CSV table of C-alpha atoms in Angstrom, one decimal:
chain,number,residue,atom,x,y,z
N,142,MET,CA,0.0,0.0,0.0
N,143,SER,CA,3.1,2.2,0.0
N,144,GLY,CA,2.6,5.7,-1.3
N,145,GLN,CA,-1.2,5.6,-1.0
N,146,ASP,CA,-3.1,7.3,1.7
N,147,SER,CA,-3.6,5.0,4.6
N,148,LEU,CA,-7.4,5.3,4.8
N,149,GLU,CA,-7.8,4.9,1.1
N,150,ALA,CA,-5.5,1.9,1.1
N,151,LEU,CA,-7.5,0.2,3.8
N,152,ARG,CA,-10.7,0.9,2.0
N,153,ASP,CA,-9.4,-0.7,-1.1
N,154,ALA,CA,-7.9,-3.7,0.7
N,155,LEU,CA,-11.2,-4.3,2.6
N,156,ARG,CA,-13.3,-4.0,-0.6
N,157,ALA,CA,-11.1,-6.6,-2.2
N,158,PHE,CA,-11.1,-8.8,0.9
N,159,ALA,CA,-14.9,-8.9,1.0
N,160,ALA,CA,-15.3,-9.4,-2.7
N,161,GLU,CA,-12.9,-12.4,-2.8
N,162,ARG,CA,-14.9,-14.1,0.0
N,163,ASP,CA,-18.4,-13.2,-1.4
N,164,TRP,CA,-19.0,-11.4,1.9
N,165,GLU,CA,-20.6,-8.2,0.4
N,166,ARG,CA,-24.0,-9.6,1.1
N,167,PHE,CA,-23.3,-9.6,4.8
N,168,HIS,CA,-21.8,-6.1,4.7
N,169,THR,CA,-25.0,-4.0,5.1
N,170,PRO,CA,-24.5,-0.8,7.0
N,171,LYS,CA,-26.7,-2.2,9.7
N,172,ASN,CA,-24.5,-5.3,10.2
N,173,LEU,CA,-21.3,-3.3,10.0
N,174,ALA,CA,-22.6,-0.8,12.5
N,175,MET,CA,-23.2,-3.7,14.9
N,176,ALA,CA,-19.7,-5.1,14.3
N,177,LEU,CA,-18.2,-1.7,14.9
N,178,ALA,CA,-20.1,-1.4,18.2
N,179,GLY,CA,-19.1,-4.9,19.2
N,180,GLU,CA,-15.4,-4.1,18.6
N,181,ALA,CA,-15.7,-0.8,20.6
N,182,GLY,CA,-17.1,-3.0,23.4
N,183,GLU,CA,-14.0,-5.2,23.3
N,184,VAL,CA,-11.7,-2.1,23.5
N,185,ILE,CA,-13.6,-0.9,26.6
N,186,GLU,CA,-13.3,-4.2,28.3
N,187,HIS,CA,-9.5,-3.8,28.4
N,188,PHE,CA,-9.8,-0.6,30.5
N,189,GLN,CA,-12.9,-1.1,32.7
N,190,TRP,CA,-11.1,-2.0,35.9
N,191,LEU,CA,-8.1,0.2,35.5
N,192,SER,CA,-7.6,3.7,36.9
N,193,GLY,CA,-6.9,6.5,34.4
N,194,GLU,CA,-3.2,6.3,35.3
N,195,GLU,CA,-3.0,2.6,34.8
N,196,SER,CA,-4.8,2.9,31.5
N,197,ALA,CA,-2.0,5.2,30.4
N,198,ALA,CA,0.8,2.8,31.4
N,199,LEU,CA,-0.5,-0.4,29.8
N,200,PRO,CA,2.2,-3.1,29.9
N,201,GLU,CA,2.9,-5.4,27.1
N,202,PRO,CA,1.3,-7.7,25.9
N,203,ALA,CA,-1.9,-5.8,26.9
N,204,ARG,CA,-0.9,-2.8,24.8
N,205,ALA,CA,-0.3,-5.0,21.7
N,206,GLU,CA,-3.7,-6.7,22.2
N,207,VAL,CA,-5.4,-3.3,22.5
N,208,ALA,CA,-3.6,-2.2,19.3
N,209,LEU,CA,-5.3,-5.1,17.4
N,210,GLU,CA,-8.7,-4.2,18.9
N,211,LEU,CA,-8.3,-0.6,17.7
N,212,ALA,CA,-7.4,-2.0,14.3
N,213,ASP,CA,-10.7,-4.0,14.3
N,214,VAL,CA,-12.6,-0.8,15.1
N,215,LEU,CA,-10.8,1.0,12.2
N,216,LEU,CA,-11.4,-1.9,9.7
N,217,TYR,CA,-15.1,-2.0,10.4
N,218,LEU,CA,-15.3,1.8,10.4
N,219,VAL,CA,-13.6,2.1,7.1
N,220,ARG,CA,-15.7,-0.6,5.6
N,221,LEU,CA,-18.9,0.9,6.9
N,222,ALA,CA,-18.0,4.3,5.5
N,223,ASP,CA,-17.3,2.7,2.2
N,224,VAL,CA,-20.6,0.9,1.8
N,225,LEU,CA,-22.4,4.1,2.8
N,226,GLY,CA,-20.4,6.1,0.2
N,227,VAL,CA,-18.9,8.3,2.9
N,228,ASP,CA,-15.5,9.8,2.5
N,229,LEU,CA,-14.2,9.2,6.0
N,230,ALA,CA,-11.2,11.6,5.9
N,231,ASP,CA,-13.3,14.3,4.5
N,232,ALA,CA,-16.0,13.8,7.2
N,233,ALA,CA,-13.3,13.9,9.9
N,234,ARG,CA,-12.0,17.2,8.6
N,235,THR,CA,-15.5,18.6,8.5
N,236,LYS,CA,-16.1,17.5,12.1
N,237,MET,CA,-12.8,19.0,13.2
N,238,ARG,CA,-13.9,22.3,11.9
N,239,ILE,CA,-17.3,22.0,13.7
N,240,ASN,CA,-15.5,21.2,16.9
N,241,ALA,CA,-13.2,24.1,16.6
N,242,GLU,CA,-16.2,26.4,16.3
N,243,ARG,CA,-18.0,24.7,19.1
N,244,TYR,CA,-15.1,24.7,21.5
N,245,PRO,CA,-13.2,28.0,21.0
N,246,VAL,CA,-9.8,27.9,22.8
N,247,ASP,CA,-10.5,30.7,25.2
N,248,LYS,CA,-13.8,29.3,26.4
N,249,ALA,CA,-13.0,25.6,26.5
N,250,ARG,CA,-9.6,25.8,28.1
N,251,GLY,CA,-9.2,23.2,30.8
N,252,ARG,CA,-12.9,22.6,31.2
N,253,SER,CA,-14.6,19.3,30.5
N,254,ASP,CA,-18.1,20.3,31.7
N,255,LYS,CA,-19.4,21.7,28.5
N,256,TYR,CA,-17.5,19.2,26.5
N,257,ASP,CA,-19.1,16.2,24.9
N,258,ARG,CA,-17.0,15.9,21.8
N,259,LEU,CA,-13.3,15.9,20.9
S,113,MET,CA,-3.3,18.7,5.7
S,114,SER,CA,-2.7,18.3,2.0
S,115,GLY,CA,0.0,15.9,1.0
S,116,GLN,CA,0.1,14.3,4.5
S,117,ASP,CA,-1.3,10.9,5.1
S,118,SER,CA,-4.9,11.3,6.4
S,119,LEU,CA,-4.5,9.3,9.6
S,120,GLU,CA,-1.2,11.1,10.5
S,121,ALA,CA,-2.8,14.5,9.7
S,122,LEU,CA,-5.8,13.7,12.0
S,123,ARG,CA,-3.5,12.5,14.7
S,124,ASP,CA,-1.5,15.8,14.6
S,125,ALA,CA,-4.6,18.0,14.4
S,126,LEU,CA,-6.2,16.2,17.4
S,127,ARG,CA,-2.9,16.5,19.4
S,128,ALA,CA,-2.8,20.3,18.8
S,129,PHE,CA,-6.6,20.6,19.5
S,130,ALA,CA,-6.2,18.9,22.9
S,131,ALA,CA,-3.1,20.8,23.8
S,132,GLU,CA,-4.5,24.2,22.9
S,133,ARG,CA,-7.5,23.5,25.2
S,134,ASP,CA,-5.5,21.9,28.0
S,135,TRP,CA,-7.6,18.8,27.5
S,136,GLU,CA,-4.8,16.3,27.7
S,137,ARG,CA,-5.6,15.6,31.3
S,138,PHE,CA,-9.0,14.3,30.3
S,139,HIS,CA,-7.6,12.2,27.5
S,140,THR,CA,-6.6,9.1,29.4
S,141,PRO,CA,-7.0,5.9,27.4
S,142,LYS,CA,-9.8,4.9,29.8
S,143,ASN,CA,-11.8,8.0,29.1
S,144,LEU,CA,-11.1,8.0,25.4
S,145,ALA,CA,-12.2,4.3,25.2
S,146,MET,CA,-15.5,5.3,26.8
S,147,ALA,CA,-16.0,8.2,24.3
S,148,LEU,CA,-15.2,5.8,21.5
S,149,ALA,CA,-17.9,3.3,22.7
S,150,GLY,CA,-20.4,6.1,23.2
S,151,GLU,CA,-19.9,7.3,19.7
S,152,ALA,CA,-20.2,3.7,18.3
S,153,GLY,CA,-23.5,3.6,20.2
S,154,GLU,CA,-24.7,6.7,18.4
S,155,VAL,CA,-23.9,5.1,15.1
S,156,ILE,CA,-25.9,2.1,15.9
S,157,GLU,CA,-28.9,4.1,16.9
S,158,HIS,CA,-29.3,5.3,13.3
S,159,PHE,CA,-29.7,1.7,12.1
S,160,GLN,CA,-31.5,-0.2,14.8
S,161,TRP,CA,-35.0,-0.1,13.3
S,162,LEU,CA,-34.0,-0.3,9.7
S,163,SER,CA,-33.9,-3.5,7.6
S,164,GLY,CA,-30.5,-4.3,6.0
S,165,GLU,CA,-31.8,-3.0,2.7
S,166,GLU,CA,-33.1,0.3,4.2
S,167,SER,CA,-29.7,0.8,5.9
S,168,ALA,CA,-28.0,0.5,2.5
S,169,ALA,CA,-30.3,3.2,1.0
S,170,LEU,CA,-30.1,5.9,3.7
S,171,PRO,CA,-31.7,9.1,2.5
S,172,GLU,CA,-30.2,12.6,3.1
S,173,PRO,CA,-30.0,14.1,5.6
S,174,ALA,CA,-29.7,10.9,7.5
S,175,ARG,CA,-26.6,9.8,5.6
S,176,ALA,CA,-24.8,13.1,6.3
S,177,GLU,CA,-25.6,12.8,10.0
S,178,VAL,CA,-24.2,9.3,10.0
S,179,ALA,CA,-21.1,10.6,8.2
S,180,LEU,CA,-20.5,13.0,11.1
S,181,GLU,CA,-21.0,10.2,13.7
S,182,LEU,CA,-18.5,8.0,11.8
S,183,ALA,CA,-16.1,11.0,12.0
S,184,ASP,CA,-16.6,11.1,15.7
S,185,VAL,CA,-15.7,7.5,16.0
S,186,LEU,CA,-12.6,8.1,13.9
S,187,LEU,CA,-11.5,11.1,15.9
S,188,TYR,CA,-11.7,9.3,19.2
S,189,LEU,CA,-10.0,6.2,17.7
S,190,VAL,CA,-7.1,8.2,16.3
S,191,ARG,CA,-6.7,10.1,19.6
S,192,LEU,CA,-6.9,6.9,21.7
S,193,ALA,CA,-4.2,5.2,19.5
S,194,ASP,CA,-2.0,8.3,19.8
S,195,VAL,CA,-2.1,8.5,23.6
S,196,LEU,CA,-1.4,4.7,23.7
S,197,GLY,CA,1.5,5.1,21.3
S,198,VAL,CA,-0.1,2.8,18.8
S,199,ASP,CA,0.5,3.3,15.1
S,200,LEU,CA,-3.0,2.8,13.9
S,201,ALA,CA,-2.3,2.3,10.2
S,202,ASP,CA,0.4,-0.3,11.0
S,203,ALA,CA,-1.9,-2.1,13.4
S,204,ALA,CA,-4.6,-2.2,10.8
S,205,ARG,CA,-2.3,-3.7,8.2
S,206,THR,CA,-1.1,-6.3,10.7
S,207,LYS,CA,-4.8,-7.2,11.4
S,208,MET,CA,-5.5,-7.5,7.7
S,209,ARG,CA,-2.7,-10.0,7.4
S,210,ILE,CA,-4.1,-12.0,10.4
S,211,ASN,CA,-7.6,-12.0,8.9
S,212,ALA,CA,-6.3,-13.2,5.5
S,213,GLU,CA,-4.7,-16.2,7.2
S,214,ARG,CA,-7.7,-16.8,9.4
S,215,TYR,CA,-10.2,-16.7,6.6
S,216,PRO,CA,-8.6,-18.2,3.5
S,217,VAL,CA,-10.6,-17.4,0.4
S,218,ASP,CA,-11.4,-21.1,-0.4
S,219,LYS,CA,-12.8,-21.8,3.0
S,220,ALA,CA,-14.5,-18.6,3.9
S,221,ARG,CA,-16.3,-18.0,0.6
S,222,GLY,CA,-19.9,-17.0,1.1
S,223,ARG,CA,-20.0,-18.2,4.7
S,224,SER,CA,-20.7,-16.0,7.7
S,225,ASP,CA,-20.9,-18.8,10.3
S,226,LYS,CA,-17.2,-19.1,11.1
S,227,TYR,CA,-16.7,-15.5,10.7
S,228,ASP,CA,-16.5,-13.0,13.5
S,229,ARG,CA,-14.1,-10.6,12.0
S,230,LEU,CA,-13.7,-8.7,8.8
D,8,MET,CA,-34.1,-15.7,46.9
D,9,SER,CA,-37.6,-17.2,46.9
D,10,GLY,CA,-40.4,-14.9,47.8
D,11,GLN,CA,-38.3,-11.8,47.3
D,12,ASP,CA,-38.7,-9.5,44.3
D,13,SER,CA,-36.2,-10.6,41.6
D,14,LEU,CA,-34.5,-7.2,41.1
D,15,GLU,CA,-34.2,-6.7,44.9
D,16,ALA,CA,-32.8,-10.2,45.4
D,17,LEU,CA,-30.2,-9.6,42.7
D,18,ARG,CA,-29.2,-6.3,44.2
D,19,ASP,CA,-28.7,-7.8,47.6
D,20,ALA,CA,-26.8,-10.8,46.2
D,21,LEU,CA,-24.5,-8.6,44.2
D,22,ARG,CA,-23.9,-6.3,47.1
D,23,ALA,CA,-22.8,-9.3,49.3
D,24,PHE,CA,-20.8,-10.8,46.4
D,25,ALA,CA,-18.8,-7.5,46.0
D,26,ALA,CA,-18.3,-7.0,49.8
D,27,GLU,CA,-17.0,-10.6,50.4
D,28,ARG,CA,-14.4,-10.1,47.7
D,29,ASP,CA,-13.5,-6.5,48.7
D,30,TRP,CA,-14.4,-5.4,45.2
D,31,GLU,CA,-16.4,-2.3,46.2
D,32,ARG,CA,-13.4,-0.2,45.4
D,33,PHE,CA,-13.6,-1.2,41.8
D,34,HIS,CA,-17.3,-0.7,41.6
D,35,THR,CA,-17.4,3.0,40.8
D,36,PRO,CA,-20.3,4.0,38.6
D,37,LYS,CA,-17.8,4.9,35.9
D,38,ASN,CA,-16.2,1.4,35.9
D,39,LEU,CA,-19.6,-0.4,36.1
D,40,ALA,CA,-20.9,1.7,33.2
D,41,MET,CA,-17.9,0.5,31.2
D,42,ALA,CA,-18.6,-3.1,32.2
D,43,LEU,CA,-22.3,-2.7,31.2
D,44,ALA,CA,-21.3,-1.4,27.7
D,45,GLY,CA,-18.8,-4.1,27.3
D,46,GLU,CA,-21.4,-6.8,28.0
D,47,ALA,CA,-23.9,-5.1,25.7
D,48,GLY,CA,-21.2,-5.3,23.0
D,49,GLU,CA,-21.0,-9.1,23.6
D,50,VAL,CA,-24.7,-9.4,23.2
D,51,ILE,CA,-24.6,-7.6,19.9
D,52,GLU,CA,-21.8,-9.8,18.5
D,53,HIS,CA,-24.1,-12.8,18.6
D,54,PHE,CA,-26.5,-11.1,16.2
D,55,GLN,CA,-24.4,-9.0,13.9
D,56,TRP,CA,-24.3,-11.4,10.9
D,57,LEU,CA,-27.8,-12.8,11.3
D,58,SER,CA,-30.9,-11.6,9.5
D,59,GLY,CA,-33.8,-10.5,11.7
D,60,GLU,CA,-35.5,-13.9,11.1
D,61,GLU,CA,-32.4,-15.9,12.0
D,62,SER,CA,-32.0,-13.8,15.2
D,63,ALA,CA,-35.5,-14.9,16.2
D,64,ALA,CA,-34.8,-18.6,15.6
D,65,LEU,CA,-31.5,-18.9,17.5
D,66,PRO,CA,-30.6,-22.6,17.8
D,67,GLU,CA,-29.2,-24.1,21.0
D,68,PRO,CA,-26.5,-23.7,22.3
D,69,ALA,CA,-26.4,-20.2,20.9
D,70,ARG,CA,-29.6,-19.2,22.7
D,71,ALA,CA,-28.2,-20.5,26.1
D,72,GLU,CA,-25.0,-18.5,25.5
D,73,VAL,CA,-27.0,-15.3,24.8
D,74,ALA,CA,-29.1,-15.9,27.9
D,75,LEU,CA,-25.9,-15.8,30.0
D,76,GLU,CA,-24.8,-12.6,28.2
D,77,LEU,CA,-28.1,-11.0,29.0
D,78,ALA,CA,-27.6,-12.1,32.6
D,79,ASP,CA,-24.2,-10.3,32.6
D,80,VAL,CA,-25.9,-7.1,31.3
D,81,LEU,CA,-28.5,-7.4,34.1
D,82,LEU,CA,-26.0,-8.0,36.8
D,83,TYR,CA,-23.9,-5.0,35.9
D,84,LEU,CA,-27.1,-2.9,35.4
D,85,VAL,CA,-28.5,-3.8,38.9
D,86,ARG,CA,-25.1,-3.2,40.5
D,87,LEU,CA,-24.6,0.2,38.8
D,88,ALA,CA,-28.1,1.3,39.8
D,89,ASP,CA,-27.3,0.2,43.4
D,90,VAL,CA,-24.1,2.1,43.7
D,91,LEU,CA,-25.9,5.2,42.2
D,92,GLY,CA,-28.7,4.8,44.7
D,93,VAL,CA,-31.2,4.4,41.9
D,94,ASP,CA,-34.3,2.2,42.3
D,95,LEU,CA,-34.3,0.4,39.0
D,96,ALA,CA,-37.8,-1.0,39.0
D,97,ASP,CA,-39.1,2.5,39.9
D,98,ALA,CA,-37.1,4.2,37.2
D,99,ALA,CA,-38.4,1.6,34.7
D,100,ARG,CA,-42.0,2.2,35.7
D,101,THR,CA,-41.4,6.0,35.3
D,102,LYS,CA,-39.9,5.5,31.9
D,103,MET,CA,-42.8,3.3,30.8
D,104,ARG,CA,-45.2,6.1,31.7
D,105,ILE,CA,-43.1,8.6,29.7
D,106,ASN,CA,-43.1,6.3,26.7
D,107,ALA,CA,-46.8,5.8,26.9
D,108,GLU,CA,-47.3,9.6,26.7
D,109,ARG,CA,-44.6,10.0,24.0
D,110,TYR,CA,-46.0,7.3,21.7
D,111,PRO,CA,-49.8,7.3,22.0
D,112,VAL,CA,-51.3,4.2,20.5
D,113,ASP,CA,-53.3,6.0,17.8
D,114,LYS,CA,-50.3,7.9,16.5
D,115,ALA,CA,-47.5,5.3,16.9
D,116,ARG,CA,-49.4,2.3,15.5
D,117,GLY,CA,-47.1,0.3,13.1
D,118,ARG,CA,-44.7,3.1,12.6
D,119,SER,CA,-41.0,3.0,13.5
D,120,ASP,CA,-40.0,6.3,11.9
D,121,LYS,CA,-40.7,8.6,14.9
D,122,TYR,CA,-39.7,5.9,17.3
D,123,ASP,CA,-36.4,6.0,19.1
D,124,ARG,CA,-37.5,4.3,22.3
D,125,LEU,CA,-39.5,1.3,23.4
B,116,MET,CA,-48.0,-4.0,38.9
B,117,SER,CA,-48.2,-4.3,42.7
B,118,GLY,CA,-47.6,-7.8,44.2
B,119,GLN,CA,-46.1,-9.1,40.9
B,120,ASP,CA,-42.4,-9.6,40.6
B,121,SER,CA,-40.8,-6.5,39.0
B,122,LEU,CA,-39.1,-8.3,36.1
B,123,GLU,CA,-42.2,-10.2,35.2
B,124,ALA,CA,-44.4,-7.1,35.5
B,125,LEU,CA,-42.1,-5.2,33.2
B,126,ARG,CA,-42.1,-8.1,30.7
B,127,ASP,CA,-45.9,-8.1,30.6
B,128,ALA,CA,-46.2,-4.4,30.4
B,129,LEU,CA,-43.6,-4.2,27.5
B,130,ARG,CA,-45.4,-7.1,25.7
B,131,ALA,CA,-48.7,-5.2,25.8
B,132,PHE,CA,-47.0,-1.9,24.9
B,133,ALA,CA,-45.6,-3.4,21.7
B,134,ALA,CA,-48.8,-5.3,20.8
B,135,GLU,CA,-50.9,-2.2,21.1
B,136,ARG,CA,-48.7,-0.3,18.8
B,137,ASP,CA,-48.1,-3.1,16.3
B,138,TRP,CA,-44.4,-2.9,17.0
B,139,GLU,CA,-43.8,-6.6,17.3
B,140,ARG,CA,-42.5,-6.7,13.8
B,141,PHE,CA,-39.7,-4.3,14.7
B,142,HIS,CA,-38.8,-6.3,17.8
B,143,THR,CA,-36.5,-8.9,16.4
B,144,PRO,CA,-33.7,-10.0,18.7
B,145,LYS,CA,-31.3,-8.4,16.3
B,146,ASN,CA,-33.0,-5.0,16.4
B,147,LEU,CA,-33.5,-5.1,20.2
B,148,ALA,CA,-29.8,-6.0,20.8
B,149,MET,CA,-28.9,-2.9,18.8
B,150,ALA,CA,-31.2,-0.8,20.9
B,151,LEU,CA,-29.8,-2.3,24.0
B,152,ALA,CA,-26.2,-1.4,22.9
B,153,GLY,CA,-27.3,2.1,21.9
B,154,GLU,CA,-28.8,2.7,25.3
B,155,ALA,CA,-25.7,1.4,27.1
B,156,GLY,CA,-23.7,3.9,25.0
B,157,GLU,CA,-25.9,6.7,26.3
B,158,VAL,CA,-25.2,5.5,29.9
B,159,ILE,CA,-21.5,5.6,29.3
B,160,GLU,CA,-21.5,9.1,27.8
B,161,HIS,CA,-22.6,10.4,31.2
B,162,PHE,CA,-19.5,9.2,32.9
B,163,GLN,CA,-16.7,9.4,30.3
B,164,TRP,CA,-15.1,12.6,31.4
B,165,LEU,CA,-15.6,12.1,35.2
B,166,SER,CA,-13.2,10.6,37.6
B,167,GLY,CA,-14.3,7.5,39.5
B,168,GLU,CA,-14.9,9.7,42.5
B,169,GLU,CA,-17.0,12.2,40.6
B,170,SER,CA,-19.0,9.4,39.0
B,171,ALA,CA,-19.9,8.3,42.6
B,172,ALA,CA,-21.1,11.7,43.6
B,173,LEU,CA,-23.3,12.6,40.6
B,174,PRO,CA,-25.3,15.8,41.4
B,175,GLU,CA,-29.0,16.2,40.5
B,176,PRO,CA,-30.3,16.4,37.8
B,177,ALA,CA,-27.6,14.3,36.3
B,178,ARG,CA,-28.4,11.4,38.6
B,179,ALA,CA,-32.1,11.5,37.6
B,180,GLU,CA,-31.1,11.5,33.9
B,181,VAL,CA,-28.9,8.5,34.4
B,182,ALA,CA,-31.7,6.7,36.2
B,183,LEU,CA,-33.9,7.1,33.1
B,184,GLU,CA,-31.0,5.8,30.9
B,185,LEU,CA,-30.6,2.8,33.1
B,186,ALA,CA,-34.4,2.3,32.8
B,187,ASP,CA,-34.0,2.3,29.0
B,188,VAL,CA,-31.4,-0.4,29.2
B,189,LEU,CA,-33.6,-2.5,31.5
B,190,LEU,CA,-36.6,-2.1,29.2
B,191,TYR,CA,-34.8,-3.3,26.1
B,192,LEU,CA,-33.1,-6.0,28.0
B,193,VAL,CA,-36.4,-7.4,29.4
B,194,ARG,CA,-38.0,-7.1,26.0
B,195,LEU,CA,-35.0,-8.8,24.3
B,196,ALA,CA,-35.1,-11.7,26.8
B,197,ASP,CA,-38.8,-12.1,26.3
B,198,VAL,CA,-38.7,-12.3,22.5
B,199,LEU,CA,-35.8,-14.9,22.9
B,200,GLY,CA,-37.9,-16.9,25.4
B,201,VAL,CA,-35.2,-16.4,28.0
B,202,ASP,CA,-36.2,-16.2,31.7
B,203,LEU,CA,-34.0,-13.3,32.7
B,204,ALA,CA,-34.1,-13.7,36.5
B,205,ASP,CA,-33.3,-17.4,36.1
B,206,ALA,CA,-30.4,-16.7,33.8
B,207,ALA,CA,-29.1,-14.1,36.3
B,208,ARG,CA,-29.2,-16.6,39.2
B,209,THR,CA,-27.4,-19.2,37.0
B,210,LYS,CA,-24.7,-16.6,36.2
B,211,MET,CA,-24.3,-15.7,39.9
B,212,ARG,CA,-23.6,-19.3,40.7
B,213,ILE,CA,-21.1,-19.5,37.8
B,214,ASN,CA,-19.4,-16.4,39.1
B,215,ALA,CA,-19.2,-17.7,42.7
B,216,GLU,CA,-17.4,-20.8,41.4
B,217,ARG,CA,-15.1,-18.7,39.1
B,218,TYR,CA,-14.1,-16.2,41.7
B,219,PRO,CA,-13.9,-18.0,45.1
B,220,VAL,CA,-13.7,-15.5,47.9
B,221,ASP,CA,-10.2,-16.5,49.1
B,222,LYS,CA,-8.6,-16.2,45.7
B,223,ALA,CA,-10.5,-13.1,44.3
B,224,ARG,CA,-10.3,-11.0,47.4
B,225,GLY,CA,-9.2,-7.4,46.5
B,226,ARG,CA,-7.9,-8.4,43.1
B,227,SER,CA,-9.2,-7.1,39.8
B,228,ASP,CA,-6.5,-8.6,37.6
B,229,LYS,CA,-8.1,-12.0,37.1
B,230,TYR,CA,-11.5,-10.5,37.1
B,231,ASP,CA,-13.5,-9.8,34.0
B,232,ARG,CA,-17.0,-10.4,35.3
B,233,LEU,CA,-19.0,-9.5,38.4
């Protein structure tokens, strides 16, 4: 995938992966949204009994396991965006602009109370 | 962000966004994992009463709303990977290789029964 | 637990279970909310590749496995309500009344479009 | 519902609620599992930026809002169990017995490391 943008490369690789296995029929947005949520649930299970500090100092091999769970989330997210015809990088840039307007630096500084989004 | 890889550009933009707002203290892996799961839950709510077919033919403005929810998932995912020191694109490529070995084309073709992952 | 209300019996049993193991320190609302979401994610993984019809005709032992996942959700939910001082049965009855007002029979009949809640 | 067991009363009330609105067709296990996960995601969003201590000292009206979110989780959970033909209270008691064997008091005391379940 060298040279290609990482999100576009993943999108193309996942498209080919599904096509080769005749899995497109299972890849409705509904099903992929469920798979995405299931993987997000697996990420959370790694952190549920840890303090914030412990979660920031994850020892190996736990960190490597979490890395693969994050990968699962990304794969389903990229695939879901693709079947919906959504340009994920573009949507993320749009959302960053919305967040910058919603949380201006001078008002948001150091406060989490009015803060629901990144 | 032109010219830069999309995931790296998002990582850098989110790092700056958090630093400017003094939000790094809230961005423990534990908290970000929760935010990720919360956003995945918002994605799922768009699809829960739709059939698979309806989910694949989402009208505007629903599709645009979902695009921004997918963006939220991506932003938290990229930020979580960053604070964990995980290279997300690299983890995704590793996971793709694992999946290719786990689901060889000739055995996986058209079957969802043995199939829990992309 | 015979004779006692099922939700109250579970609450008491879980309280004793945590106390005997000195697990109360782990049972913050934050941690229990994460555990609840993680278990809900496990429930969803059972259904993600099934059609609606298939999900309604789950063969054994899948159905028995799902039953234990639902139990996990209930246990964390009851424990979370307990540490928050929430009377779960009372909250559920209140929510049922709200839903009955929000979705009057004559307007809601057979429509899922305006319908986000039970 | 007075006198009746709380879980059984909720099950019956939800069954009637769905029947009156002709919503049974939407209540496949697949759809209800999604709704359950979506509601669990809403619970988690209340706690994601709070410390464990803050989550245990939730001020009103936040606590009352969370109570209604917990109610939503319970309503979908009870309805999902019903359409699957699962006796939820019975499954919970079975799971409590399994947990008691899996986490004997003398080995589990004060440790969260080997502990993934209640």
